[in-house]
XYZ file of C-alpha atoms in Angstrom:
639
model
C 27.992 -43.700 0.222
C 29.097 -40.061 0.423
C 26.597 -37.819 2.194
C 26.769 -34.099 1.512
C 24.901 -33.315 4.776
C 21.467 -32.957 6.264
C 20.182 -29.667 4.873
C 17.474 -27.359 6.053
C 16.225 -26.085 2.727
C 15.173 -22.563 3.563
C 15.617 -19.494 1.407
C 15.770 -16.248 3.399
C 15.765 -13.468 0.881
C 14.448 -15.057 -2.309
C 11.535 -17.169 -1.121
C 9.423 -15.349 1.360
C 6.534 -17.679 0.680
C 8.510 -20.674 1.975
C 10.502 -19.185 4.890
C 8.065 -20.636 7.384
C 8.386 -24.167 5.884
C 11.923 -25.499 6.465
C 12.355 -28.949 4.958
C 14.835 -31.517 6.192
C 16.342 -33.191 3.092
C 19.268 -35.586 2.741
C 21.194 -35.579 -0.528
C 23.517 -38.484 -1.297
C 25.653 -39.773 -4.104
C 25.862 -43.505 -4.638
C 29.160 -44.809 -6.069
C 28.833 -47.027 -9.107
C 30.648 -50.014 -7.615
C 30.332 -53.694 -8.225
C 27.824 -54.592 -5.504
C 27.893 -57.814 -3.507
C 24.249 -58.455 -4.424
C 25.335 -59.042 -8.033
C 28.161 -61.445 -7.157
C 26.003 -64.586 -7.568
C 25.104 -63.466 -11.092
C 28.751 -62.881 -12.043
C 29.701 -66.269 -10.580
C 26.841 -67.927 -12.476
C 27.971 -66.255 -15.705
C 31.498 -67.514 -15.178
C 30.326 -71.122 -14.812
C 27.424 -71.091 -17.307
C 27.600 -73.141 -20.493
C 27.684 -71.303 -23.808
C 24.159 -70.786 -25.116
C 20.869 -70.699 -23.201
C 22.503 -70.751 -19.753
C 24.652 -67.682 -20.450
C 21.736 -65.912 -22.137
C 19.621 -66.403 -19.020
C 22.348 -64.815 -16.846
C 22.669 -61.895 -19.323
C 18.932 -61.239 -18.937
C 19.081 -61.302 -15.120
C 22.130 -58.984 -15.005
C 20.536 -56.535 -17.461
C 17.326 -56.422 -15.374
C 19.345 -55.737 -12.209
C 21.285 -52.908 -13.851
C 18.039 -51.403 -15.225
C 16.785 -51.124 -11.630
C 20.021 -49.393 -10.627
C 20.196 -47.143 -13.699
C 23.649 -48.406 -14.753
C 23.538 -47.373 -18.413
C 26.908 -48.790 -19.493
C 26.228 -52.159 -17.889
C 22.819 -52.455 -19.574
C 24.353 -51.752 -22.987
C 27.336 -54.026 -22.244
C 25.218 -57.083 -21.542
C 22.830 -56.246 -24.381
C 25.693 -56.071 -26.874
C 27.314 -59.203 -25.406
C 23.950 -60.972 -25.763
C 23.718 -60.014 -29.464
C 27.359 -60.949 -30.103
C 27.047 -64.450 -28.637
C 23.743 -64.987 -30.429
C 25.552 -64.344 -33.706
C 27.986 -67.149 -32.893
C 25.329 -69.551 -31.591
C 24.971 -72.434 -34.007
C 21.191 -72.594 -33.970
C 18.483 -71.829 -36.521
C 17.094 -68.299 -36.891
C 13.765 -69.528 -35.526
C 15.524 -70.608 -32.308
C 17.230 -67.214 -31.994
C 14.228 -64.912 -32.555
C 13.061 -64.862 -28.936
C 16.603 -64.225 -27.643
C 17.080 -61.383 -30.147
C 13.768 -59.886 -28.974
C 15.153 -59.820 -25.418
C 18.612 -58.520 -26.384
C 17.157 -55.709 -28.526
C 14.789 -54.811 -25.688
C 17.753 -54.320 -23.308
C 19.642 -52.262 -25.914
C 16.529 -50.090 -26.315
C 16.387 -49.474 -22.542
C 20.113 -48.666 -22.370
C 19.900 -46.235 -25.318
C 16.888 -44.596 -23.650
C 18.917 -43.962 -20.473
C 21.668 -42.453 -22.639
C 19.231 -39.973 -24.209
C 19.486 -41.650 -27.636
C 15.728 -41.764 -28.120
C 15.778 -42.384 -31.869
C 18.243 -45.252 -31.431
C 16.145 -46.618 -28.588
C 13.074 -46.575 -30.847
C 15.036 -48.439 -33.523
C 16.103 -51.167 -31.058
C 12.573 -51.591 -29.706
C 11.156 -51.885 -33.228
C 13.707 -54.625 -33.988
C 12.813 -56.321 -30.724
C 9.108 -56.098 -31.587
C 9.728 -57.687 -35.002
C 11.768 -60.482 -33.407
C 9.070 -61.065 -30.778
C 6.397 -61.280 -33.478
C 8.527 -63.797 -35.400
C 8.933 -65.835 -32.192
C 5.211 -65.468 -31.266
C 6.271 -64.002 -27.904
C 3.414 -61.911 -26.476
C 5.528 -60.926 -23.468
C 8.293 -59.236 -25.471
C 5.830 -57.735 -27.932
C 4.274 -56.083 -24.875
C 7.611 -55.031 -23.334
C 8.983 -53.541 -26.557
C 5.714 -51.654 -27.197
C 5.917 -50.198 -23.676
C 9.532 -49.154 -24.395
C 8.461 -47.539 -27.683
C 5.642 -45.631 -25.966
C 8.054 -44.310 -23.304
C 10.273 -42.838 -26.025
C 7.267 -41.334 -27.843
C 6.241 -39.576 -24.624
C 9.709 -38.026 -24.207
C 9.624 -36.963 -27.878
C 6.327 -35.095 -27.149
C 4.299 -37.569 -29.213
C 1.760 -38.263 -26.461
C -1.119 -39.150 -28.808
C 1.017 -41.786 -30.516
C 1.998 -43.248 -27.143
C -1.624 -43.295 -25.911
C -2.826 -45.160 -29.013
C -0.041 -47.754 -28.720
C -0.461 -48.325 -24.959
C -4.246 -48.563 -25.127
C -4.092 -51.250 -27.811
C -1.264 -53.107 -26.034
C -3.170 -53.183 -22.721
C -6.230 -54.535 -24.543
C -4.212 -57.297 -26.254
C -1.803 -58.313 -23.487
C -2.874 -56.614 -20.234
C -4.630 -59.602 -18.663
C -1.864 -62.055 -19.599
C 0.974 -59.943 -18.163
C -0.396 -57.892 -15.243
C 3.030 -56.842 -13.939
C 3.870 -55.213 -17.284
C 0.396 -53.676 -17.302
C 1.298 -51.709 -14.169
C 4.124 -50.026 -16.093
C 1.834 -49.506 -19.096
C -0.762 -47.792 -16.869
C 1.914 -45.536 -15.381
C 3.131 -44.483 -18.840
C -0.429 -44.001 -20.057
C -1.055 -41.680 -17.105
C 2.190 -39.863 -17.887
C 1.050 -39.356 -21.511
C -2.261 -37.873 -20.341
C -0.323 -35.699 -17.878
C 1.699 -34.329 -20.809
C -1.606 -33.454 -22.508
C -2.789 -31.772 -19.237
C -5.673 -34.248 -19.034
C -5.273 -34.419 -15.252
C -8.450 -36.334 -14.416
C -7.649 -39.094 -16.896
C -4.015 -39.130 -15.738
C -5.085 -39.565 -12.084
C -7.396 -42.414 -13.062
C -4.530 -44.306 -14.739
C -2.129 -43.616 -11.850
C -4.667 -44.804 -9.259
C -5.223 -48.022 -11.221
C -1.477 -48.572 -11.525
C -1.000 -47.967 -7.770
C -3.807 -50.393 -6.931
C -2.264 -53.126 -9.085
C 1.264 -52.515 -7.722
C -0.058 -52.742 -4.143
C -1.987 -55.934 -4.903
C 1.091 -57.559 -6.431
C 3.330 -56.178 -3.643
C 5.636 -54.752 -6.305
C 7.456 -52.043 -4.322
C 9.509 -50.809 -7.296
C 6.432 -50.071 -9.422
C 4.567 -48.731 -6.381
C 7.325 -46.154 -5.843
C 7.348 -45.353 -9.572
C 3.610 -44.604 -9.671
C 3.842 -42.555 -6.452
C 6.520 -40.462 -8.157
C 4.135 -39.879 -11.077
C 1.331 -38.905 -8.658
C 3.713 -36.331 -7.139
C 4.393 -35.017 -10.667
C 0.627 -34.665 -11.143
C 0.401 -32.675 -7.891
C 3.194 -30.388 -9.099
C 1.458 -29.894 -12.440
C -1.674 -28.830 -10.514
C 0.411 -26.345 -8.451
C 0.052 -28.361 -5.224
C 3.737 -27.973 -4.421
C 3.474 -29.097 -0.798
C 2.003 -32.455 -1.821
C 4.530 -32.778 -4.653
C 7.423 -32.065 -2.277
C 6.232 -34.638 0.247
C 5.732 -37.204 -2.532
C 9.201 -36.707 -4.053
C 10.952 -36.818 -0.680
C 9.033 -39.864 0.564
C 9.683 -41.831 -2.650
C 13.375 -40.859 -2.737
C 14.030 -42.030 0.820
C 12.154 -45.305 0.395
C 13.820 -45.998 -2.972
C 17.267 -45.348 -1.505
C 16.699 -47.649 1.481
C 15.485 -50.460 -0.813
C 18.212 -50.187 -3.444
C 16.103 -48.722 -6.301
C 18.760 -46.207 -7.281
C 17.232 -45.283 -10.653
C 14.040 -44.109 -8.876
C 16.164 -42.301 -6.285
C 18.048 -40.404 -9.025
C 14.821 -39.351 -10.771
C 13.317 -38.252 -7.433
C 16.382 -36.093 -6.717
C 16.086 -34.490 -10.157
C 12.374 -33.778 -9.706
C 13.001 -32.379 -6.221
C 15.649 -30.035 -7.611
C 13.232 -28.823 -10.280
C 10.577 -28.199 -7.651
C 12.967 -26.162 -5.514
C 13.787 -24.153 -8.621
C 10.118 -23.587 -9.354
C 9.619 -22.369 -5.757
C 12.607 -20.027 -6.242
C 14.704 -21.876 -3.651
C 17.691 -21.753 -5.961
C 20.510 -22.611 -3.523
C 18.779 -25.821 -2.392
C 17.831 -26.587 -5.979
C 21.480 -26.389 -7.014
C 22.488 -28.867 -4.295
C 19.814 -31.361 -5.298
C 20.611 -30.973 -8.986
C 24.355 -31.344 -8.361
C 23.758 -34.627 -6.566
C 21.462 -35.821 -9.364
C 24.104 -34.817 -11.939
C 26.917 -36.637 -10.091
C 24.824 -39.788 -9.820
C 23.966 -39.536 -13.521
C 27.680 -39.216 -14.384
C 28.503 -42.306 -12.295
C 25.966 -44.266 -14.383
C 26.808 -42.394 -17.623
C 23.112 -41.588 -17.932
C 23.232 -38.758 -20.469
C 19.477 -38.150 -20.295
C 19.568 -37.358 -16.543
C 22.774 -35.330 -16.984
C 21.148 -33.122 -19.614
C 17.973 -32.535 -17.591
C 19.862 -31.734 -14.362
C 22.286 -29.304 -16.058
C 19.512 -27.486 -17.914
C 17.634 -26.601 -14.706
C 20.834 -25.872 -12.783
C 22.005 -23.357 -15.387
C 18.688 -21.524 -15.058
C 18.998 -21.617 -11.251
C 22.468 -20.027 -11.254
C 21.177 -17.430 -13.669
C 18.354 -16.565 -11.262
C 20.968 -16.148 -8.508
C 22.859 -13.824 -10.913
C 25.825 -16.174 -10.576
C 26.580 -15.920 -14.285
C 30.044 -17.430 -13.958
C 28.636 -20.739 -12.680
C 25.711 -20.488 -15.061
C 28.158 -20.223 -17.962
C 30.176 -23.174 -16.606
C 27.012 -25.286 -16.324
C 25.978 -24.338 -19.873
C 29.426 -25.423 -21.084
C 28.881 -28.810 -19.423
C 25.408 -28.977 -20.951
C 26.831 -28.340 -24.417
C 29.306 -31.151 -23.785
C 26.545 -33.585 -22.812
C 24.474 -32.565 -25.834
C 27.533 -33.096 -28.030
C 28.006 -36.583 -26.569
C 24.393 -37.450 -27.336
C 24.661 -35.907 -30.802
C 27.953 -37.695 -31.459
C 26.514 -41.059 -30.477
C 23.460 -40.468 -32.640
C 25.636 -39.293 -35.536
C 27.900 -42.308 -35.124
C 24.931 -44.635 -35.447
C 23.653 -42.722 -38.488
C 27.084 -42.844 -40.138
C 27.322 -46.594 -39.556
C 23.924 -47.111 -41.151
C 24.845 -44.864 -44.093
C 28.095 -46.768 -44.564
C 26.193 -50.042 -44.626
C 23.687 -48.610 -47.109
C 26.507 -47.246 -49.277
C 28.365 -50.569 -49.249
C 25.139 -52.371 -50.134
C 24.532 -49.953 -53.013
C 28.083 -50.439 -54.275
C 27.640 -54.193 -54.173
C 24.368 -53.930 -56.065
C 26.068 -51.764 -58.705
C 28.937 -54.253 -58.995
C 26.478 -57.116 -59.349
C 24.499 -55.187 -61.958
C 27.670 -54.391 -63.898
C 28.763 -58.018 -63.707
C 25.382 -59.181 -64.977
C 25.607 -56.752 -67.923
C 29.072 -58.060 -68.777
C 27.790 -61.592 -68.611
C 24.897 -60.731 -70.961
C 27.301 -59.124 -73.471
C 29.648 -62.094 -73.283
C 26.742 -64.505 -73.692
C 25.534 -62.590 -76.762
C 29.028 -62.603 -78.244
C 29.381 -66.303 -77.597
C 25.989 -66.904 -79.195
C 27.025 -64.902 -82.282
C 30.258 -66.826 -82.618
C 28.399 -70.064 -82.137
C 25.972 -69.179 -84.928
C 28.861 -68.422 -87.339
C 30.587 -71.650 -86.454
C 27.384 -73.612 -86.948
C 26.840 -72.092 -90.378
C 30.415 -72.885 -91.408
C 30.162 -76.438 -90.117
C 26.866 -77.083 -91.896
C 28.488 -76.138 -95.230
C 31.257 -78.688 -94.866
C 29.452 -81.152 -92.617
C 28.893 -83.900 -95.178
C 32.520 -83.931 -96.398
C 34.501 -82.992 -93.283
C 32.468 -84.396 -90.418
C 34.926 -87.225 -89.512
C 37.927 -84.872 -89.707
C 36.193 -82.162 -87.733
C 35.147 -84.638 -85.075
C 38.728 -85.839 -84.634
C 40.135 -82.327 -84.631
C 37.547 -81.222 -82.105
C 38.348 -84.075 -79.734
C 42.071 -83.439 -80.096
C 41.612 -79.722 -79.565
C 39.576 -80.270 -76.401
C 42.200 -82.616 -75.055
C 44.995 -80.098 -75.671
C 42.986 -77.282 -74.070
C 42.207 -79.367 -71.021
C 45.822 -80.416 -70.614
C 46.987 -76.843 -71.057
C 44.580 -75.541 -68.413
C 45.493 -78.317 -66.024
C 49.185 -77.607 -66.541
C 48.717 -73.885 -65.869
C 46.663 -74.516 -62.750
C 49.155 -77.052 -61.459
C 52.014 -74.588 -62.000
C 50.154 -71.872 -60.123
C 49.373 -74.246 -57.264
C 52.998 -75.354 -57.088
C 54.218 -71.761 -57.074
C 51.818 -70.872 -54.264
C 52.909 -73.886 -52.253
C 56.571 -73.063 -52.718
C 56.044 -69.421 -51.782
C 54.005 -70.384 -48.737
C 56.599 -72.915 -47.599
C 59.401 -70.371 -48.048
C 57.547 -67.757 -46.034
C 56.708 -70.222 -43.309
C 60.274 -71.491 -43.175
C 61.669 -67.945 -43.049
C 59.310 -67.008 -40.232
C 60.174 -70.148 -38.306
C 63.890 -69.500 -38.772
C 63.555 -65.888 -37.626
C 61.454 -66.916 -34.658
C 63.850 -69.699 -33.711
C 66.847 -67.370 -34.068
C 65.276 -64.702 -31.854
C 64.204 -67.222 -29.248
C 67.629 -68.839 -29.334
C 69.333 -65.482 -28.878
C 67.094 -64.621 -25.939
C 67.688 -67.998 -24.288
C 71.436 -67.811 -24.868
C 71.581 -64.284 -23.454
C 69.689 -65.346 -20.374
C 71.929 -68.407 -19.939
C 75.140 -66.392 -20.299
C 73.805 -63.672 -18.001
C 72.840 -66.260 -15.403
C 76.223 -67.968 -15.624
C 78.050 -64.643 -15.275
C 75.898 -63.551 -12.395
C 75.647 -66.852 -10.521
C 78.963 -68.597 -11.217
C 81.646 -65.986 -11.910
C 79.892 -63.310 -9.867
C 79.493 -65.742 -6.986
C 83.121 -66.782 -7.114
C 84.282 -63.157 -7.189
C 82.065 -62.353 -4.224
C 83.557 -65.308 -2.303
C 87.132 -64.292 -3.134
C 86.378 -60.707 -2.141
C 84.977 -61.897 1.189
C 88.135 -63.920 1.883
C 90.452 -61.090 0.825
C 88.622 -58.583 2.986
C 89.453 -60.662 6.083
C 93.168 -60.820 5.275
C 95.695 -58.160 6.256
C 93.359 -55.208 5.921
C 96.243 -52.896 6.726
C 98.233 -53.875 3.679
C 97.991 -51.433 0.766
C 98.580 -54.305 -1.652
C 95.583 -56.216 -0.339
C 93.496 -53.059 -0.460
C 94.440 -52.603 -4.109
C 93.523 -56.248 -4.885
C 90.273 -55.821 -2.988
C 89.435 -52.718 -5.072
C 90.186 -54.573 -8.319
C 87.874 -57.398 -7.199
C 85.105 -54.854 -6.563
C 85.577 -53.373 -10.014
C 85.631 -56.841 -11.684
C 82.529 -57.964 -9.793
C 80.649 -54.805 -10.874
C 81.677 -55.332 -14.530
C 80.387 -58.935 -14.457
C 77.127 -57.760 -12.875
C 76.678 -54.974 -15.475
C 77.315 -57.401 -18.355
C 74.795 -59.941 -16.989
C 72.147 -57.247 -16.602
C 72.842 -55.896 -20.091
C 72.268 -59.335 -21.643
C 68.776 -59.655 -20.147
C 66.079 -57.674 -22.034
C 64.982 -54.728 -19.925
C 62.013 -53.605 -21.968
C 59.504 -55.331 -19.722
C 61.476 -54.710 -16.523
C 61.907 -50.948 -16.807
C 58.543 -49.939 -18.298
C 54.920 -50.529 -17.349
C 53.257 -53.031 -19.691
C 50.350 -50.718 -20.584
C 52.821 -47.912 -21.399
C 54.640 -50.257 -23.825
C 51.329 -51.036 -25.559
C 50.479 -47.322 -25.787
C 53.935 -46.531 -27.169
C 53.510 -49.262 -29.780
C 50.017 -47.994 -30.729
C 51.338 -44.442 -30.995
C 54.116 -45.523 -33.331
C 51.840 -47.436 -35.729
C 48.976 -44.935 -35.775
C 51.094 -41.818 -36.343
C 50.098 -41.742 -40.017
C 46.508 -40.978 -39.042
C 45.058 -43.587 -41.422
C 43.748 -45.697 -38.533
C 42.514 -44.764 -35.069
C 43.401 -47.170 -32.266
C 41.830 -47.116 -28.800
C 43.426 -48.963 -25.869
C 41.392 -49.509 -22.685
C 43.111 -51.454 -19.855
C 41.238 -52.123 -16.580
C 42.366 -52.261 -13.849
C 45.674 -50.894 -15.121
C 47.651 -51.430 -11.893
C 46.788 -55.137 -11.753
C 47.543 -55.627 -15.464
C 50.983 -54.016 -15.047
C 51.646 -56.449 -12.182
C 51.164 -59.523 -14.387
C 53.950 -62.058 -14.840
C 56.583 -60.903 -17.346
C 56.045 -63.992 -19.523
C 52.340 -63.188 -19.879
C 53.147 -59.552 -20.709
C 55.659 -60.547 -23.400
C 53.273 -63.034 -25.006
C 50.357 -60.566 -24.932
C 52.541 -57.862 -26.440
C 53.487 -60.187 -29.324
C 49.818 -61.205 -29.776
C 48.758 -57.547 -30.045
C 51.545 -56.949 -32.574
C 50.412 -59.957 -34.629
C 46.748 -58.838 -34.527
C 47.660 -55.308 -35.627
C 49.817 -56.729 -38.450
C 46.856 -58.801 -39.714
C 44.591 -55.746 -39.494
C 47.000 -53.595 -41.513
C 47.482 -56.329 -44.141
C 43.926 -57.522 -44.668
C 41.189 -55.627 -42.794
C 41.287 -52.153 -44.437
C 39.937 -50.846 -41.115
C 39.729 -47.226 -39.972
C 39.105 -47.892 -36.275
C 40.476 -50.470 -33.841
C 39.519 -50.889 -30.159
C 41.640 -52.979 -27.753
C 40.032 -53.796 -24.386
C 42.272 -55.495 -21.797
C 40.632 -56.410 -18.490
C 41.510 -58.535 -15.465
C 38.521 -59.785 -13.497
C 38.019 -62.750 -11.183
C 41.463 -64.241 -11.996
C 40.755 -64.171 -15.723
C 42.591 -61.941 -18.196
C 40.442 -60.924 -21.169
C 41.681 -59.325 -24.422
C 38.989 -58.030 -26.789
C 40.319 -56.855 -30.171
C 37.732 -55.244 -32.481
C 38.084 -53.532 -35.891
C 35.564 -52.072 -38.352
C 37.273 -53.508 -41.426
C 35.952 -55.596 -44.304
C 35.830 -58.802 -42.211
C 35.797 -62.337 -43.590
C 33.816 -65.540 -43.520
C 35.363 -67.615 -40.718
C 34.089 -70.870 -42.235
C 35.628 -70.189 -45.642
C 38.986 -68.544 -44.881
C 41.856 -70.781 -43.776
C 43.973 -69.396 -40.930
C 47.452 -68.308 -41.924
C 50.751 -68.338 -40.101
C 49.841 -65.225 -38.099
C 46.806 -66.792 -36.465
C 48.673 -70.060 -35.949
C 51.370 -68.153 -34.040
C 48.698 -66.400 -31.959
C 46.976 -69.696 -31.123
C 50.351 -71.205 -30.186
C 51.114 -68.363 -27.772
C 47.636 -68.497 -26.203
C 47.863 -72.295 -25.816
C 51.166 -71.892 -23.964
C 49.268 -69.760 -21.424
C 46.369 -72.264 -21.229
C 44.083 -69.640 -22.771
C 41.340 -69.715 -25.388
C 40.863 -67.767 -28.640
C 37.561 -66.998 -30.360
C 37.144 -65.224 -33.725
C 33.868 -63.519 -34.666
C 33.808 -62.052 -38.160
C 31.634 -61.781 -41.245
C 32.081 -60.006 -44.533
C 31.717 -56.204 -44.371
C 30.921 -56.330 -40.639
C 34.397 -56.091 -39.129
C 36.190 -58.586 -36.888
C 36.064 -59.237 -33.128
C 38.745 -61.435 -31.546
C 38.235 -62.516 -27.934
C 41.046 -64.045 -25.857
C 40.647 -65.365 -22.291
C 43.648 -66.398 -20.177
C 43.264 -67.884 -16.672
C 45.402 -66.246 -13.984
C 46.255 -68.401 -10.942
C 46.424 -67.491 -7.260
C 48.359 -64.241 -7.760
C 48.888 -61.923 -10.661
C 52.466 -63.203 -10.823
C 51.633 -66.889 -11.222
C 50.592 -68.473 -14.492
């Protein structure tokens, strides 16, 4: 924890009303590190079976990160939850409750990121899933999440109506959630300046939190009571409330409450014209929000800080803060726009499919009508000659059908044979190329080793013997020099034979260079995200070479078949396990219908050699996600 200092917040020239009230305030930033308190959850996730056990750990981790305000982690486990649900071989009825939970977490994470519309969308999906699963708890939770977003979107009346009905329907059954509902209901009334009604809701929420000994919700409602005091111009009470809640939240690990308290304290200092102190508090709140990538807190802190610098006539810093604020707003807008574009693309693709289906149906109707017309003509012709030619026609018809069937079978068999031959040729060529390359590499290594170990060793021994003989003789000196030169030539040749690509360059730099070379056309955007990069570059050379070839094979498949415009490659090393996540936004495929080709067989072979596992998640028009896990033994250099 990095402490700025213990400050005595006292303005001399700009706040005459507060010069007699110095306040001792401690501002701190809290690094976003992987805390020891979460280690049991990570260990449980590592050992949990696929399915309900892993889902339970996802839920616990998401709840912990919500308390700490870790936006990225909330969204990570929410998305991972949804991804694994898609691959879970259970009925939709069995999945509804889990989807209700996963969508709830995604709604909370989007809310922290300032994506209120997206958060509303996730909560509505979660509410629909909860209704399908008959889960009152997650109906209640998702309605509370919806109401929170409505309040921030200045739709207080809508939030009040939803919370009032939800408390009536579920309040008795889930009292702990009712505390949060009461707090939000009071907040909605506070927005409407209905202070008496707001205080009533806050007092009820505080009473329930105290009865249940729920310190987190108790601190939350106390923060809201301090907001109410500020709204009623009782700044002294508001200041004491913010400071008391902040300190208690920090000491008990409720970092999200601590961040919000710091932001509110900075706003209050600004309102009391204590601009220097306000800037310190807001800077700390902004830094903490950056560490958690909480765009909502970043935006609110920067907005007040820009106004504070302006009041101090420090226009240079005010302009710099406004530039940062524009950047944060652009991030929020970009994320919202990205979601809108994805939805529009899906709608467009659906419309195109519907048009194609409609066109196909029209063609089928025309063909059916034509066939019917031809059939009618044939029937009329046959009726005319039926009595005389019926035996002949019957024989001709049978013969004709037989010929047609044989002809079709022959054509199909020829096509199948051609495909088999082509496939065998390609497979044989690939195997020959692979064998030739591997043979060359092995032979180079063998020759290099022989040169270095045998001939080089012999030369070194001869040189050692010569150096001890008649050192004064010019002839021996000349022979000794020639031995040095010969030994160096043998050493240079042995080093030249061994591939240096992975010895002279960092592994992640080789991947980036490869990505740069294949994406130079601009037709596809490729993102590469290694973490931690130093540890990944320290991996065994064999693992690096195999991973490099796997990435090449995956990119080749994407170029050939996916028609993707974006590819993300995540490479992470955590808890002695190397994870490669390859994701594209291409046309995808049905995993159950498409047979794996040579490319995927080669990938599986390489992963099996490293004792790893490969999982493919894809569906038509939804892109492809390929997940690879490779165990790493005691050190990063042992496989």
